[in-house]
PDB file of C-alpha atoms in Angstrom:
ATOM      1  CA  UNK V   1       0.000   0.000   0.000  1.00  0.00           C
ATOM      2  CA  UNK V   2       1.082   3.226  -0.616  1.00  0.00           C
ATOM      3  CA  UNK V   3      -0.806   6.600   0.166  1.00  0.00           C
ATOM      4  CA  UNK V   4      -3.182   4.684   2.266  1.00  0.00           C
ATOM      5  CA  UNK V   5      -3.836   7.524   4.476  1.00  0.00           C
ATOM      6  CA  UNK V   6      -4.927   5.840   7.788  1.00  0.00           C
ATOM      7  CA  UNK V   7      -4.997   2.152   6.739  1.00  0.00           C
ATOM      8  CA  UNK V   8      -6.265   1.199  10.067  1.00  0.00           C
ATOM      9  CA  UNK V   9      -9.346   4.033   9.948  1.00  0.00           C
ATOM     10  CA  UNK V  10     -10.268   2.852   6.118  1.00  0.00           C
ATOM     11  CA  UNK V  11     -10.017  -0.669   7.144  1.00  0.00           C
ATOM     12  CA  UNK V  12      -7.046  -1.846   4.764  1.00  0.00           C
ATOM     13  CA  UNK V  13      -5.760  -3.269   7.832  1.00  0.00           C
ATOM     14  CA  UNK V  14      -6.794  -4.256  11.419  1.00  0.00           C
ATOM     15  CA  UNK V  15      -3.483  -2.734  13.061  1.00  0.00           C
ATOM     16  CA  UNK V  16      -0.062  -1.612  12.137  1.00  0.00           C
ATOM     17  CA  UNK V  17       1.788  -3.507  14.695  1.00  0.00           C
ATOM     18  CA  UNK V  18       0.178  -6.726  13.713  1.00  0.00           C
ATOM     19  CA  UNK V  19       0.513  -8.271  10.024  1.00  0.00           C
ATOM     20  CA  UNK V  20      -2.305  -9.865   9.129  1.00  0.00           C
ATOM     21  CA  UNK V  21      -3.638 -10.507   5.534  1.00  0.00           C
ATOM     22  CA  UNK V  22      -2.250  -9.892   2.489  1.00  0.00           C
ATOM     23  CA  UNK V  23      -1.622  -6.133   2.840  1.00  0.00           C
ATOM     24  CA  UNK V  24       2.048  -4.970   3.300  1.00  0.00           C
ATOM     25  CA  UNK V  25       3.762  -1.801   2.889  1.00  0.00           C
ATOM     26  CA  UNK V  26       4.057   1.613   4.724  1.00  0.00           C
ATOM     27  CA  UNK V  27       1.708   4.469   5.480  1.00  0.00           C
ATOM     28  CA  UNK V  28       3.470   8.024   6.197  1.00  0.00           C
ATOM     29  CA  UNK V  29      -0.079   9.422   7.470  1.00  0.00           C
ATOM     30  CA  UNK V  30       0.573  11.502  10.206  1.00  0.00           C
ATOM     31  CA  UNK V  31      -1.888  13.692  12.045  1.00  0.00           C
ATOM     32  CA  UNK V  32       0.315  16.114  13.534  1.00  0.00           C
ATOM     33  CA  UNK V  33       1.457  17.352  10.224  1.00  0.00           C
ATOM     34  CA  UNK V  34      -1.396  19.221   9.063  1.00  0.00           C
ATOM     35  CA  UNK V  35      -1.648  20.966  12.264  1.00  0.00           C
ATOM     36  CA  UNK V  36       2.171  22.002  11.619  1.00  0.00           C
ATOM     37  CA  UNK V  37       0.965  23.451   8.427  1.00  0.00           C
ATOM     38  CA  UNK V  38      -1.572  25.196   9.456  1.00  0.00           C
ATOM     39  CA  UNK V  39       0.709  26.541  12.169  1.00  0.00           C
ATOM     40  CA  UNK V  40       3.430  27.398   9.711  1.00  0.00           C
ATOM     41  CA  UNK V  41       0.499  29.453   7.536  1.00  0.00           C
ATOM     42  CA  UNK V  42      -0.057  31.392  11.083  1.00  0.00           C
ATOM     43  CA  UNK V  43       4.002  32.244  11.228  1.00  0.00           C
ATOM     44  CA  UNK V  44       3.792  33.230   7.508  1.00  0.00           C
ATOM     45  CA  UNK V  45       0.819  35.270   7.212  1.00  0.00           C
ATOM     46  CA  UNK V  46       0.567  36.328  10.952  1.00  0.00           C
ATOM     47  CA  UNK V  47      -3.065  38.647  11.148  1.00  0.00           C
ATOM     48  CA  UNK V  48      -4.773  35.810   9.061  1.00  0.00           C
ATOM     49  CA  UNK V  49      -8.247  34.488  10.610  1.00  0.00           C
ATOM     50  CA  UNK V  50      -9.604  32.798   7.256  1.00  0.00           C
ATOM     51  CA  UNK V  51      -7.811  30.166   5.331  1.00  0.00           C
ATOM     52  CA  UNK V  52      -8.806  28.866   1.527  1.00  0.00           C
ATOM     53  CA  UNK V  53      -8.741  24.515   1.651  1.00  0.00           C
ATOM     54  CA  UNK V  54      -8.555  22.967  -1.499  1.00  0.00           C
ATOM     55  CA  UNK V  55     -10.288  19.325  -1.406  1.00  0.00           C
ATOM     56  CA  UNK V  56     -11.540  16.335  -3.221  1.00  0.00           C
ATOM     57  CA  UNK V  57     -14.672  15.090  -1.971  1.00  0.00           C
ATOM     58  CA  UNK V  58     -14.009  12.517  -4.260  1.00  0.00           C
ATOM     59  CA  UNK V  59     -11.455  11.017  -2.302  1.00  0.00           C
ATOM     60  CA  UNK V  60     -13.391  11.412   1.054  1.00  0.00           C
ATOM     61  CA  UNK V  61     -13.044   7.900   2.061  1.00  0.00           C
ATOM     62  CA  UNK V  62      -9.934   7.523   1.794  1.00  0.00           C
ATOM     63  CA  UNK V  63      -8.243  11.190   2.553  1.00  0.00           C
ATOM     64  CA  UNK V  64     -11.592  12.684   4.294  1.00  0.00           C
ATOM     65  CA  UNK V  65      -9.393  12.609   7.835  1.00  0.00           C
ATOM     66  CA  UNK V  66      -7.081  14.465   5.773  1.00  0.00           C
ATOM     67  CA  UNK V  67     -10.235  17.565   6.144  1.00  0.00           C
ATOM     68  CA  UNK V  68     -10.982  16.421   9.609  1.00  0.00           C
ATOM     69  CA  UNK V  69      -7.807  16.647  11.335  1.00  0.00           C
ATOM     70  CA  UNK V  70      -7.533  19.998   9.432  1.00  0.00           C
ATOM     71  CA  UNK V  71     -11.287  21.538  10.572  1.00  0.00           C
ATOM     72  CA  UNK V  72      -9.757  20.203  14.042  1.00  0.00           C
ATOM     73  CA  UNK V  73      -6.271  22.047  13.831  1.00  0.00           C
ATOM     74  CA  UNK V  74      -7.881  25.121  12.491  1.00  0.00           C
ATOM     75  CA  UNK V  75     -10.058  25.282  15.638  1.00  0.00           C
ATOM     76  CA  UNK V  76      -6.895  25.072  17.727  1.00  0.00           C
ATOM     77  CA  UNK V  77      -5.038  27.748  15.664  1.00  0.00           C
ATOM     78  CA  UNK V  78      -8.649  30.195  15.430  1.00  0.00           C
ATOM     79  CA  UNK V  79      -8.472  30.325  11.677  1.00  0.00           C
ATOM     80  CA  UNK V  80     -11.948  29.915  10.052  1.00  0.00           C
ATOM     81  CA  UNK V  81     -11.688  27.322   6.785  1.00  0.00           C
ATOM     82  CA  UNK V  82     -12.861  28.680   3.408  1.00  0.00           C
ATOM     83  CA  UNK V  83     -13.174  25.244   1.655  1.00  0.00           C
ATOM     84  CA  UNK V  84     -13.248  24.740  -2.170  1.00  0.00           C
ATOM     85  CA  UNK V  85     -14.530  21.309  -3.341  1.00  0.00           C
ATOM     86  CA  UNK V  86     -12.249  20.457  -6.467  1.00  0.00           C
ATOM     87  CA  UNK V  87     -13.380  17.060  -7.976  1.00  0.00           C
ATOM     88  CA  UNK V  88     -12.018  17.694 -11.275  1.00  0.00           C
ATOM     89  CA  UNK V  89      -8.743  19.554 -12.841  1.00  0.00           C
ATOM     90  CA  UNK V  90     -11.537  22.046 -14.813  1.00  0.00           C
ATOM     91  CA  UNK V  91     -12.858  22.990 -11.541  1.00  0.00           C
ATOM     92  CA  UNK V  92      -9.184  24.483 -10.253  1.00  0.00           C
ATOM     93  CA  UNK V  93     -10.163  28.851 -11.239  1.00  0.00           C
ATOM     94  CA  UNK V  94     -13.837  28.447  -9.442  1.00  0.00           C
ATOM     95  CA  UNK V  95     -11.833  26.250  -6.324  1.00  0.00           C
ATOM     96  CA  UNK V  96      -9.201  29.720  -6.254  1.00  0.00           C
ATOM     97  CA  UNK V  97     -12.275  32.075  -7.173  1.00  0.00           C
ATOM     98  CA  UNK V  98     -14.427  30.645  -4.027  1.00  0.00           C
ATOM     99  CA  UNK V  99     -11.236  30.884  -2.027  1.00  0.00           C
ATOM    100  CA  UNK V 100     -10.793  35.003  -2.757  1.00  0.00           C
ATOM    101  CA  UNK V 101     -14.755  35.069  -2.309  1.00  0.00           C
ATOM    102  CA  UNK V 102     -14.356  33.646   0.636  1.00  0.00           C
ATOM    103  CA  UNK V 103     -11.710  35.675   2.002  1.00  0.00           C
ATOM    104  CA  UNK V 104      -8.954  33.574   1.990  1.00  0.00           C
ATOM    105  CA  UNK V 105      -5.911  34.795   3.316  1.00  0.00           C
ATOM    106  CA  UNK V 106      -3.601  31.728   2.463  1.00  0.00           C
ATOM    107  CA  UNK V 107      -4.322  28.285   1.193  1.00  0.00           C
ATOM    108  CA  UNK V 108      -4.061  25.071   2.573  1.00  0.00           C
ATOM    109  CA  UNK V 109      -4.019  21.980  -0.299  1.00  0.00           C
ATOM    110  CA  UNK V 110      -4.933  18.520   1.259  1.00  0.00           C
ATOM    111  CA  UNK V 111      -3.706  15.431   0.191  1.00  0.00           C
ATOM    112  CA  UNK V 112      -4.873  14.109  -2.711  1.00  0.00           C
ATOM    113  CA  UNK V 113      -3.792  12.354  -6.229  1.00  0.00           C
ATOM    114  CA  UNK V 114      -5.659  14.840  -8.148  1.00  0.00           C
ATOM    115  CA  UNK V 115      -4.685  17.339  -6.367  1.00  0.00           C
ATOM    116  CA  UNK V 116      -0.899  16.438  -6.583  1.00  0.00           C
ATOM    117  CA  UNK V 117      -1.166  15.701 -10.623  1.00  0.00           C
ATOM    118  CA  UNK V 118      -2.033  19.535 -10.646  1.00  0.00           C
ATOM    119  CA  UNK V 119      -0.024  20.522  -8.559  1.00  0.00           C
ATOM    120  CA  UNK V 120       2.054  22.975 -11.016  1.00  0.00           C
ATOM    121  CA  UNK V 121      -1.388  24.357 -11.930  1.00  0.00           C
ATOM    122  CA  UNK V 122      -2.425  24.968  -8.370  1.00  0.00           C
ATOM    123  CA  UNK V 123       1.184  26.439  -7.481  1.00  0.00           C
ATOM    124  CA  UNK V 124       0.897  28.943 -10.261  1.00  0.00           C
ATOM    125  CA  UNK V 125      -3.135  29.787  -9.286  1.00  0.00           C
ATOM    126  CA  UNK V 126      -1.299  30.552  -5.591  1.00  0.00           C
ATOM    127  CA  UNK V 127       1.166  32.744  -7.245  1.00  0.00           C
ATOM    128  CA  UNK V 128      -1.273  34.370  -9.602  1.00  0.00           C
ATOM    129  CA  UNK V 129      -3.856  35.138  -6.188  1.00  0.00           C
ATOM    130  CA  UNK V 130      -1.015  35.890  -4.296  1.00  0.00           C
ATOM    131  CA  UNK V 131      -2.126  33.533  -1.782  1.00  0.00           C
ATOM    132  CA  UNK V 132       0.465  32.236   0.845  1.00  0.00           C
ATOM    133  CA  UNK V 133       0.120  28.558   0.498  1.00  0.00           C
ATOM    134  CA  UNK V 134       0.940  25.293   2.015  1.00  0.00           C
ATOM    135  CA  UNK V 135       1.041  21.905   0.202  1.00  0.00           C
ATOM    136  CA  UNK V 136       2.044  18.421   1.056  1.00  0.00           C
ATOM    137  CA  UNK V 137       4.922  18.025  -0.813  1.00  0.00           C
ATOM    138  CA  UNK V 138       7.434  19.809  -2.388  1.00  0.00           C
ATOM    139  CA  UNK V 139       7.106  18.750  -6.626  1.00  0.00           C
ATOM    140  CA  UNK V 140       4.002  21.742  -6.186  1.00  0.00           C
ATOM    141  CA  UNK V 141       6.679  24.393  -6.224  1.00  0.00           C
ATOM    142  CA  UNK V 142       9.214  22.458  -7.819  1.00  0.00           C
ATOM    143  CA  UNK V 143       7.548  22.149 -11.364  1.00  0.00           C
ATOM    144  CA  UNK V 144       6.929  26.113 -11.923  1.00  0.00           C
ATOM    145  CA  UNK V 145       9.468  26.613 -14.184  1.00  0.00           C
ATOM    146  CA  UNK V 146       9.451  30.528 -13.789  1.00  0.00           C
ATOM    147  CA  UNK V 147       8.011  32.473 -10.607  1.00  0.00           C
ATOM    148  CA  UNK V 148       6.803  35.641 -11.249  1.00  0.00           C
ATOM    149  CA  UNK V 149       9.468  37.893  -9.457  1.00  0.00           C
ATOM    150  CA  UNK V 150       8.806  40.954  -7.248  1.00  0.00           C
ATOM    151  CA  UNK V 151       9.696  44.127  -8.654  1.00  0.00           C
ATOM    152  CA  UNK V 152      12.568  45.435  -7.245  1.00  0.00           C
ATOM    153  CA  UNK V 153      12.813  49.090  -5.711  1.00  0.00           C
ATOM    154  CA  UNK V 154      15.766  51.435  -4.987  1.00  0.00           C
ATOM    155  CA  UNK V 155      15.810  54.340  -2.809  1.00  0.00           C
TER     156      UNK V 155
END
């Protein structure tokens, strides 16, 4: 298995300390992460209160505690979640456009294979809304070729 999420909560597996079945492999779920993320949105962008969440119902069974451990982490922080359902790569702009609508001051992108197969699309959609983000791994940033850069000023 591989990007099991919680293979004991799904029910892939009756334990991870116990092999039993036919399933082997490794999960590298871990709770405490998107807390850290959401924490790490809080150093960047300190004043924020409402943070975008892209998501893929889609996915819900297998990534859905993915959105609860972050609606539980964003309680802790105080930041209110402005979540965009994206089920499809077409439905990327209106995800961004209900995150602006919204309020969003900086995005949070949940796991997700969808989500990661855009993830140069959603990277540059961040850039473009000039939207702090925060993704799960690092090929989201790594596949914009060129960032827009900030114009520089002299005094």
């Amino acid at each position: 298995m591989i990007a099991s999420g919680d293979p004991v909560r799904t029910g892939l597996v009756a334990s991870l300390g116990r092999r039993a079945g036919n399933v082997t492999g490794l999960t590298y779920y871990a709770a405490d992460l998107v807390e850290k993320r959401l924490q790490l949105l809080k150093e960047i962008v300190p004043r924020a209160t409402r943070i975008g969440v892209l998501e893929n119902p889609e996915s819900d069974h297998v990534f859905g505690l993915y959105r609860e451990d972050t609606e539980r982490a964003a309680r802790t922080i105080g930041f209110q979640l402005v979540k965009a359902e994206v089920r499809r790569p077409q439905d990327l702009d209106r995800g961004f456009e209900r995150v602006i609508s919204g309020g969003g001051q900086g995005l949070l992108v949940l796991t997700d294979p969808m989500l990661s197969a855009n993830g140069r699309r959603i990277a540059e959609l961040a850039a473009q809304h000039r939207l702090p983000a925060m993704y799960w791994a690092s090929w989201f940033v790594e596949a914009v070729d060129s960032w827009p850069t900030r114009p520089t000023t002299t005094r």
